[in-house]
């Protein structure tokens, strides 16, 4: 059964629709909603029963903690114990926006949200529909990406329905998400900042606003850092990456030939400049190679389109790991497993 889908104009929000979504939340239900990164699947973060529904709907392992979404900085005090100076600075600079902070949790955050960790992931999204929804709900919303666990994250309401029809109550359809790739997740300790997942906020920007602090990309103190699952964000088709650089086009063609020769349906995710070279295959353009922002916004969409087209193998061209390109390549590598 299809969930109820309510179309909302992000520039002119219909409050009666928000009210319907809020009612679902207050009845312990699940609402998919747009954020500036990807669609989230929200439930009342302070209600363990409601949160359990998220894990069930997504078929998500119970050791993969959730991000808690807030709309007002005051809510942070209820969820997190001590704000290190760096966290304050980062939230001032990047909230609302695609940054998630890992902080020491307070007792009101249920264990199921954090999967027993003593830290909680918090984010204040900037999408107007998300903000209005969280404010009206009056409670923080636990919300992972609104896809079946392991699949590419959803950037449209249709992607949500394709994965979760029959498993959730309501979808707020606010159109395509702007950034198209998830938030940057950072953990802070006394010595350094660890980027657990590159995402919508460029790591270079984080370094720039905290010049005295060491920033590294890696895994943090928790056992369940994102990326502990080797394969993620994956379409059904097998994904192979042709790394950016000399000989990239030739590499795509040789892999494509071999796969086609063995009778497999071959799709190529190409940078705009090379798309013509692959015209004998099913080609989808990621974006201009120098425009990581465009590539980020399109990545999950084209991965899903390749599945709809019934491809067996996807050969994806890599881009430079600069700016959002870092997040794009992180997701592509995970998709390739
Ligand atoms: O942009 C986003 O972050 C989207 C939108 C919906 O806000 N959400 C999202 O959630 O990507 P999800 O569940 O797909 O990814 C959240 C990641 C998980 O991989 C989880 O391991 C990590 O955040 N995480 C959550 N709490 C954590 C904690 N206390 N310590 C370390 N990692 C944590
Ligand atoms: Mg996810």
Coordinates of N, CA and C and ligand atoms in Angstrom, one line a residue, residues 33-41 58 60 63-69 98-103 113-115 117-123 125 143-147 153 181-185 187 196-197 200 222-229 232-233 331, ligand 1:
X33 N 10.4 13.0 5.1 CA 10.4 14.5 4.9 C 11.7 14.9 4.2
X34 N 11.6 16.0 3.4 CA 12.8 16.4 2.7 C 13.7 17.2 3.7
X35 N 15.0 17.0 3.5 CA 16.0 17.9 4.1 C 16.8 18.5 2.9
X36 N 17.7 19.4 3.2 CA 18.5 19.9 2.1 C 19.5 18.8 1.5
X37 N 19.7 17.7 2.3 CA 20.7 16.7 1.9 C 19.9 15.6 1.1
X38 N 19.2 14.8 1.9 CA 18.4 13.7 1.3 C 17.1 13.6 2.1
X39 N 16.2 12.8 1.7 CA 14.9 12.6 2.5 C 15.3 11.8 3.8
X40 N 14.7 12.3 4.9 CA 14.8 11.6 6.1 C 13.5 10.8 6.5
X41 N 13.7 9.8 7.3 CA 12.5 9.0 7.8 C 12.4 9.4 9.3
X58 N 13.1 0.4 7.8 CA 14.3 0.5 6.9 C 15.0 -0.9 6.9
X60 N 17.0 -1.8 9.2 CA 18.3 -1.3 9.6 C 18.8 -2.0 10.8
X63 N 22.5 -1.9 15.5 CA 23.7 -1.3 16.0 C 24.2 -0.1 15.1
X64 N 23.2 0.5 14.3 CA 23.6 1.6 13.5 C 22.8 2.9 14.0
X65 N 23.5 3.7 14.8 CA 22.7 4.8 15.5 C 22.1 5.9 14.5
X66 N 21.2 6.6 15.0 CA 20.4 7.6 14.2 C 20.9 9.0 14.5
X67 N 20.6 9.9 13.6 CA 20.8 11.3 13.8 C 19.5 12.0 14.3
X68 N 19.7 12.8 15.3 CA 18.5 13.5 15.9 C 18.5 14.9 15.3
X69 N 17.3 15.3 14.8 CA 17.1 16.6 14.1 C 16.4 17.6 14.9
X98 N 24.0 21.2 6.5 CA 24.3 19.8 6.4 C 25.5 19.4 7.2
X99 N 25.5 19.7 8.5 CA 26.6 19.3 9.4 C 25.9 18.6 10.6
X100 N 26.5 17.4 10.9 CA 26.0 16.6 12.1 C 27.2 16.6 13.1
X101 N 26.8 16.9 14.4 CA 27.8 16.9 15.5 C 27.6 15.7 16.4
X102 N 28.6 15.0 16.7 CA 28.5 13.9 17.7 C 28.9 14.5 19.1
X103 N 28.0 14.4 20.0 CA 28.2 15.1 21.3 C 27.8 14.1 22.4
X113 N 18.2 5.1 20.1 CA 18.6 6.1 19.1 C 20.1 6.1 18.9
X114 N 20.8 5.9 20.0 CA 22.3 5.9 19.9 C 22.9 4.5 19.9
X115 N 22.0 3.5 19.9 CA 22.4 2.1 20.0 C 23.4 1.9 21.1
X117 N 25.4 3.9 22.6 CA 26.6 4.8 22.7 C 26.3 5.9 23.7
X118 N 27.4 6.5 24.3 CA 27.1 7.6 25.2 C 27.1 8.9 24.5
X119 N 27.2 8.9 23.2 CA 27.1 10.1 22.4 C 25.9 10.1 21.5
X120 N 25.5 11.3 21.1 CA 24.3 11.4 20.2 C 24.7 12.3 19.0
X121 N 24.2 11.9 17.9 CA 24.4 12.7 16.6 C 23.3 13.7 16.5
X122 N 23.6 15.0 16.3 CA 22.6 16.1 16.2 C 22.8 16.9 15.0
X123 N 21.7 17.3 14.4 CA 21.8 18.1 13.2 C 20.6 19.0 13.1
X125 N 18.7 20.9 10.3 CA 18.6 21.0 8.8 C 18.1 22.4 8.4
X143 N 16.0 10.7 12.6 CA 15.7 10.5 11.2 C 17.0 10.1 10.4
X144 N 17.0 8.8 10.0 CA 18.0 8.4 9.1 C 17.5 8.7 7.7
X145 N 18.4 8.4 6.7 CA 17.9 8.5 5.3 C 16.7 7.6 5.1
X146 N 15.7 8.0 4.2 CA 14.5 7.3 4.1 C 14.5 6.3 3.0
X147 N 15.5 5.3 3.1 CA 15.7 4.3 2.1 C 15.7 2.9 2.9
X153 N 20.7 6.6 -1.0 CA 19.8 7.5 -0.3 C 18.8 8.2 -1.2
X181 N 23.4 14.7 -1.2 CA 24.4 13.8 -0.5 C 24.2 14.2 1.0
X182 N 24.5 13.2 1.9 CA 24.2 13.4 3.3 C 25.1 14.4 4.0
X183 N 24.8 14.7 5.2 CA 25.5 15.7 6.0 C 26.9 15.2 6.3
X184 N 27.8 16.1 6.5 CA 29.2 15.8 7.1 C 29.0 15.5 8.6
X185 N 29.6 14.4 9.0 CA 29.5 14.0 10.4 C 30.8 14.2 11.1
X187 N 33.0 14.3 14.9 CA 33.1 14.0 16.3 C 34.2 14.9 16.9
X196 N 33.8 11.8 10.5 CA 33.4 10.4 10.4 C 32.9 10.1 9.0
X197 N 32.2 11.1 8.4 CA 31.6 11.0 7.1 C 31.7 12.3 6.4
X200 N 27.9 17.2 3.0 CA 27.5 18.5 2.4 C 28.3 19.7 2.8
X222 N 33.5 5.9 18.8 CA 32.3 4.9 18.9 C 32.6 3.7 18.0
X223 N 32.0 2.6 18.4 CA 32.2 1.4 17.6 C 31.4 1.4 16.3
X224 N 30.4 2.3 16.2 CA 29.5 2.3 15.1 C 29.7 3.4 14.1
X225 N 30.9 3.9 13.9 CA 31.1 5.0 13.0 C 30.5 4.6 11.6
X226 N 29.9 5.7 11.0 CA 29.5 5.4 9.6 C 30.6 4.9 8.8
X227 N 30.3 4.0 7.9 CA 31.4 3.4 7.1 C 31.9 2.1 7.7
X228 N 31.4 1.8 8.9 CA 31.8 0.5 9.4 C 31.2 -0.6 8.5
X229 N 30.2 -0.3 7.8 CA 29.6 -1.2 6.8 C 30.3 -1.0 5.5
X232 N 27.6 0.0 1.0 CA 26.5 0.9 1.4 C 26.1 1.7 0.2
X233 N 24.9 2.4 0.3 CA 24.5 3.3 -0.8 C 24.5 2.6 -2.1
X331 N 30.9 8.1 -1.3 CA 29.7 7.3 -1.6 C 29.9 6.3 -2.7
Ligands
LIG1 O1 22.1 14.3 5.8 C1 21.9 13.4 6.6 O2 22.7 13.2 7.6 C2 20.7 12.6 6.5 C3 19.4 13.5 6.7 C4 18.2 12.7 6.7 O3 19.6 14.3 7.8 N1 20.7 11.5 7.5 C5 21.5 10.4 7.4 O4 21.3 9.5 8.4 O5 22.3 10.3 6.5 P1 21.8 8.0 8.3 O6 21.2 7.2 9.4 O7 21.6 7.5 6.9 O8 23.3 8.2 8.6 C6 23.7 8.6 9.9 C7 25.0 8.1 10.3 C8 25.0 6.6 10.5 O9 25.9 5.9 9.6 C9 25.5 6.4 12.0 O10 26.4 5.4 12.0 C10 26.1 7.8 12.3 O11 25.4 8.7 11.5 N2 25.9 8.1 13.7 C11 24.8 8.4 14.4 N3 25.0 8.5 15.7 C12 26.3 8.4 15.9 C13 27.1 8.4 17.1 N4 26.6 8.7 18.3 N5 28.5 8.2 16.9 C14 29.0 7.9 15.7 N6 28.2 7.9 14.5 C15 26.9 8.1 14.7

